Short mmCIF file of C-alpha atoms in Angstrom, two decimals:
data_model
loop_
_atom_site.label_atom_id
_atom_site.label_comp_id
_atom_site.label_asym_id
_atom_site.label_seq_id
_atom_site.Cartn_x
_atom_site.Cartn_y
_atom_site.Cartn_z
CA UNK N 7 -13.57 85.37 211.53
CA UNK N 8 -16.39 85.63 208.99
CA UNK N 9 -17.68 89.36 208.43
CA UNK N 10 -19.79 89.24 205.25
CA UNK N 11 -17.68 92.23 203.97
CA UNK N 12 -17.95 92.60 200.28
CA UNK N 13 -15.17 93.37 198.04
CA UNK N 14 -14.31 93.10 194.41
CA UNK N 15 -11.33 92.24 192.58
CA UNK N 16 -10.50 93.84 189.52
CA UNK N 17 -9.70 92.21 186.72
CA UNK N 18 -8.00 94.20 183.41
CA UNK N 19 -8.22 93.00 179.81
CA UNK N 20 -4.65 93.51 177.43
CA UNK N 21 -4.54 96.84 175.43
CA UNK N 22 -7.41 97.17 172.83
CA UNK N 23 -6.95 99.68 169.80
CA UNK N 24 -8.63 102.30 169.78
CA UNK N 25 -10.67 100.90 166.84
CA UNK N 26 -11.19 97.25 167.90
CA UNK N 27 -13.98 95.50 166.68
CA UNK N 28 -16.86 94.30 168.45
CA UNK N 29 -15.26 90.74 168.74
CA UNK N 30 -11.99 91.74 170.06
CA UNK N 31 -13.17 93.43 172.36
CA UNK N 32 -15.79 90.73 173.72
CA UNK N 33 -12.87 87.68 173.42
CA UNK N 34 -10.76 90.49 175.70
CA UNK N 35 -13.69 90.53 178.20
CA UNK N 36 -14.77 86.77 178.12
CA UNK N 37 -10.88 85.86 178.51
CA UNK N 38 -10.68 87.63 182.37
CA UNK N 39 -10.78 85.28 185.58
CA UNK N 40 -14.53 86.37 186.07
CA UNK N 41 -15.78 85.20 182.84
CA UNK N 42 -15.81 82.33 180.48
CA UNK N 43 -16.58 82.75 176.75
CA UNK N 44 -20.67 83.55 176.02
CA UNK N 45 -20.86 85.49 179.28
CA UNK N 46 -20.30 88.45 177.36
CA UNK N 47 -21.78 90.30 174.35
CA UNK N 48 -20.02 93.43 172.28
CA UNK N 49 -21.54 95.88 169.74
CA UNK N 50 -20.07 98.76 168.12
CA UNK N 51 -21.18 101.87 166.50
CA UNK N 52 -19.77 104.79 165.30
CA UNK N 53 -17.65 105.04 162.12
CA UNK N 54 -14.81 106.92 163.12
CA UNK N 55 -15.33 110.07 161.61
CA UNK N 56 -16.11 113.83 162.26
CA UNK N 57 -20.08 112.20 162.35
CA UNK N 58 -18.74 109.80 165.39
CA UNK N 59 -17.04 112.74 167.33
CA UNK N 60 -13.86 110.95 165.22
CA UNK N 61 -14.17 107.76 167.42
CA UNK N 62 -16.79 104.69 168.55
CA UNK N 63 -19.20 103.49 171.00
CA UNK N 64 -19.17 99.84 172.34
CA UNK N 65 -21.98 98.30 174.61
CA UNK N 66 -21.33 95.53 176.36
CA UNK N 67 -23.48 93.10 178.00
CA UNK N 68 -22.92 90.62 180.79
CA UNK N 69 -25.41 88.12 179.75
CA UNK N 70 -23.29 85.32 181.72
CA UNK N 71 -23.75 87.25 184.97
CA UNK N 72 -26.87 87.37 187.40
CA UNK N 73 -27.02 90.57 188.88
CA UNK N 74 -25.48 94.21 188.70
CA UNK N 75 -21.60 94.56 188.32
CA UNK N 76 -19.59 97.16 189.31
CA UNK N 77 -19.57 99.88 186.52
CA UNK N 78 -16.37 99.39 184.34
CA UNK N 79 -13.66 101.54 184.48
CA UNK N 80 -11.87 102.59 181.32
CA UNK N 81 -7.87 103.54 180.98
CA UNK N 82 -4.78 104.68 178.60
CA UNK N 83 -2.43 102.20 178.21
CA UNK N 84 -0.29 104.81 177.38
CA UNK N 85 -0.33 107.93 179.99
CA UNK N 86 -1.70 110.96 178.37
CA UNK N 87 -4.44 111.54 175.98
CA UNK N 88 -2.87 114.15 173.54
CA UNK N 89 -2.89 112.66 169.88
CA UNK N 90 -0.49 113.05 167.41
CA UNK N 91 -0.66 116.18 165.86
CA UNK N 92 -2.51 117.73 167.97
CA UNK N 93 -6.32 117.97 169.43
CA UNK N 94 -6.25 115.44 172.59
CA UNK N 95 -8.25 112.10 172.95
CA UNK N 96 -10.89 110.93 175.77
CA UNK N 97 -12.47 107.77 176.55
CA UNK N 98 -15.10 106.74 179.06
CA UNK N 99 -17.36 103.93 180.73
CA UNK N 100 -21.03 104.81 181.72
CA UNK N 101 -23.51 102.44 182.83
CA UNK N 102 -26.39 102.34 180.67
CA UNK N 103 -29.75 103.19 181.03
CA UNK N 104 -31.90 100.49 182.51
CA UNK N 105 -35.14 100.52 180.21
CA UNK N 106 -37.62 98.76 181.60
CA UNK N 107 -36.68 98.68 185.70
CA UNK N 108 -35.30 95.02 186.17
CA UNK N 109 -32.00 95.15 186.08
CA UNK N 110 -30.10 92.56 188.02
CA UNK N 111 -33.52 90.95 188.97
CA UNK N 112 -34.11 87.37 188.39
CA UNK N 113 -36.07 84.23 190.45
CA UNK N 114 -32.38 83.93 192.27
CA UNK N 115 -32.50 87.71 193.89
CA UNK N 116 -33.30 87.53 197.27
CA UNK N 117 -36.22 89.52 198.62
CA UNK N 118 -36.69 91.14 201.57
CA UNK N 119 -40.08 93.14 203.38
CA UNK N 120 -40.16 95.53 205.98
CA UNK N 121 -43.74 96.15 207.12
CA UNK N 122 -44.92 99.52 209.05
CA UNK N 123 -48.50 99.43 210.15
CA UNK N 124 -50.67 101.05 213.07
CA UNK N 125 -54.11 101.04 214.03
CA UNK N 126 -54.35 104.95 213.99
CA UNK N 127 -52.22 107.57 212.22
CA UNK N 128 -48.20 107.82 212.86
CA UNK N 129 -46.96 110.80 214.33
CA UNK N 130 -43.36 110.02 214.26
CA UNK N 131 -40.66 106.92 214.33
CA UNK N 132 -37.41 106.21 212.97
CA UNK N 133 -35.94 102.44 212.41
CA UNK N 134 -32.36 101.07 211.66
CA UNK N 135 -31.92 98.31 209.24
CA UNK N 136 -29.64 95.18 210.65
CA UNK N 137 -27.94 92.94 208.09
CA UNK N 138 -25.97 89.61 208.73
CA UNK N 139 -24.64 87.47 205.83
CA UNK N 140 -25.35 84.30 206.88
CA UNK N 141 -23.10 83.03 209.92
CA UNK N 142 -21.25 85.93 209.81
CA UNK N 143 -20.63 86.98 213.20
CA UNK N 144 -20.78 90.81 212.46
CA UNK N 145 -24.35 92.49 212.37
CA UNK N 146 -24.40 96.36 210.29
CA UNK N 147 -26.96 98.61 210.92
CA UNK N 148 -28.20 101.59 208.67
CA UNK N 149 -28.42 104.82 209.39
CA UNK N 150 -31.85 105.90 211.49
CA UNK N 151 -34.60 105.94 208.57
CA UNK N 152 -37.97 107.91 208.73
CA UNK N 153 -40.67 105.65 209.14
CA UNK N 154 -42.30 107.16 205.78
CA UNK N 155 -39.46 107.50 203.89
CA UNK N 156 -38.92 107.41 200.28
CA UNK N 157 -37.46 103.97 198.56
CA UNK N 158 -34.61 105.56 197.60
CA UNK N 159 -33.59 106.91 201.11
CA UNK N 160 -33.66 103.16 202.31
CA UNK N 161 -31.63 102.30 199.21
CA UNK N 162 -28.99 104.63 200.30
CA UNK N 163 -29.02 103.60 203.96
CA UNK N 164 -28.31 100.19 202.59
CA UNK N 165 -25.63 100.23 200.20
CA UNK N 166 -23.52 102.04 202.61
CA UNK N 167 -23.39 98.95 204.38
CA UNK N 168 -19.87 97.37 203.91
CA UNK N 169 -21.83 93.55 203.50
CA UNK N 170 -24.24 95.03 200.03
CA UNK N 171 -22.97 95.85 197.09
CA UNK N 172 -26.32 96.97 195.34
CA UNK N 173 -30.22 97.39 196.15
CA UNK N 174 -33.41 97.97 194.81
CA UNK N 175 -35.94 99.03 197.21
CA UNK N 176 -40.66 99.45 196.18
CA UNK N 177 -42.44 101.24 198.76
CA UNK N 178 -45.74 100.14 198.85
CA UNK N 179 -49.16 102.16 200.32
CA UNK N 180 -49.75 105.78 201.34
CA UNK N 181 -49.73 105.98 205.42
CA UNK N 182 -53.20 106.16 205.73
CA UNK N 183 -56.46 103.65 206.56
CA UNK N 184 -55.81 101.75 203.50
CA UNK N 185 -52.62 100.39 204.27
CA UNK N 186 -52.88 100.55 207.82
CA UNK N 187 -51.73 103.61 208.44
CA UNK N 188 -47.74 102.54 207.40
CA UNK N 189 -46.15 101.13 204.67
CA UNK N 190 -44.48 98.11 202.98
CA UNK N 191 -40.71 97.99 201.51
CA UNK N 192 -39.63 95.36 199.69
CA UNK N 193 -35.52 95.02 199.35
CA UNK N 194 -34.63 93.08 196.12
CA UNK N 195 -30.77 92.82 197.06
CA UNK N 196 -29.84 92.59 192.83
CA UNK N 197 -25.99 92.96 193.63
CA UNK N 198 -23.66 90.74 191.22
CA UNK N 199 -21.68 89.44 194.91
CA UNK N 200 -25.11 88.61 196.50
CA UNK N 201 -26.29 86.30 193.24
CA UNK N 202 -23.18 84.73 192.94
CA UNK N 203 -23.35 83.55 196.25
CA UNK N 204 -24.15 79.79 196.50
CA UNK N 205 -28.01 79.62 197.38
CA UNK N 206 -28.19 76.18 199.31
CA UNK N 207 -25.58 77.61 202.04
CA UNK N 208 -26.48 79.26 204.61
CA UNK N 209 -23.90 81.59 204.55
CA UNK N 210 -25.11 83.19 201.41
CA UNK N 211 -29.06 84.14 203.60
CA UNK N 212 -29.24 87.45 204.25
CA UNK N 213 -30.71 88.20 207.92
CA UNK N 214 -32.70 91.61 207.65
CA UNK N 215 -34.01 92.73 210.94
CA UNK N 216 -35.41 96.05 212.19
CA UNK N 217 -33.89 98.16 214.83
CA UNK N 218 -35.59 101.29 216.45
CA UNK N 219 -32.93 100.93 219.75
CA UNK N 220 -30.31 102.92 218.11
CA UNK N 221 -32.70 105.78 216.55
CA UNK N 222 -33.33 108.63 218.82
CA UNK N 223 -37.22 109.55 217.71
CA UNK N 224 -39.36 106.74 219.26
CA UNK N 225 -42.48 105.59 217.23
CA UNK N 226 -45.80 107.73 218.27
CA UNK N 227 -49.43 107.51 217.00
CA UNK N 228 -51.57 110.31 216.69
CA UNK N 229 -55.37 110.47 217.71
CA UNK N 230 -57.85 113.71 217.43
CA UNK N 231 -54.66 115.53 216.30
CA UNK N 232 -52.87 114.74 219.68
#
């Protein structure tokens, strides 16, 4: 049975000193089942004294892979972080900032819209989101969403779906006259699993449909305040 669950494998690279240069580190990476060499690219800073918090900082880029990975996860290869001598040791992953917005977002990211208009004002409404990968034959729905709610609400909704791995959701108008009284989200599903997915196969469409059955506040318009 296909289900259109995603899940990752995870893939470690062999011990790295705590020093390693920006190449070792990058053949480490581009040497894992995921990758092949080029797909990744290592810098380093930091010097490794008291002016570097006695350490260094590496960024890494995926520029082989289309769409956002799952955040790396850093380890000891020895248990413990207490140093010799004394003091104790740390070391950590964080994703970094995204600068200008488009992260994971390319002409291969598929795109959905979810359009909520009226002829008069909205009172009230909720909607579920339904997803099915392709010919999976199980459908998830999201959580009841507020027909004016913020992007990042539907976001939510929608990577707490076991079949997504990563969203980016633009809400578009204001509720009133001017955008008929609703609003437009578009879904940009920018998750690495979802890209890597081969395009010409139907199994890797997404199926987005709307779903106000399972949401308890049906959809009312208001005229003349009533």
């Amino acid at each position: 049975e296909i289900t259109g669950i995603i899940a990752y494998t995870t893939y470690s690279t062999t011990c790295l000193e705590y020093d390693a240069s920006a190449s070792v580190m990058q053949s480490a990476l581009d040497e894992l089942v995921p990758f092949s060499s080029g797909d990744t690219r290592v810098s380093r800073s930091g010097t490794g004294t008291a002016g570097s918090a006695y350490g260094y900082e590496w960024t890494v880029e995926f520029v082989g892979a289309i769409g956002i990975l799952p955040e790396l996860v850093t380890e000891f290869c020895v248990p413990g972080a207490s140093v010799l001598g004394g003091g104790y040791a740390n070391i950590t992953a964080t994703r970094a900032p995204d600068r200008y917005g488009v992260r994971g977002l390319g002409t291969a990211t598929q795109v959905s819209q979810v359009r909520i208009t009226a002829d008069v004002h909205i009172a009230q409404g909720e909607f579920s989101l339904s997803v099915r990968r392709g010919n999976a034959t199980d459908v998830y729905n999201t959580s009841c969403i507020h027909w004016d709610d913020e992007a990042d609400v539907i976001e939510d909704a929608l990577e707490a779906l076991p079949n997504l791995d990563s969203v980016r959701v633009v809400r578009h108008g204001d509720g009133t006259g001017s955008s008929d009284y609703g609003y437009i989200y578009e879904i940009f599903f920018d998750g690495y699993a979802l890209h890597n997915l081969d395009t010409d196969d139907e199994s890797a469409t997404l199926f987005v449909e709307t779903n106000t059955e399972i949401c308890s506040i049906l959809f009312a318009t208001e005229v003349y305040g009533v």
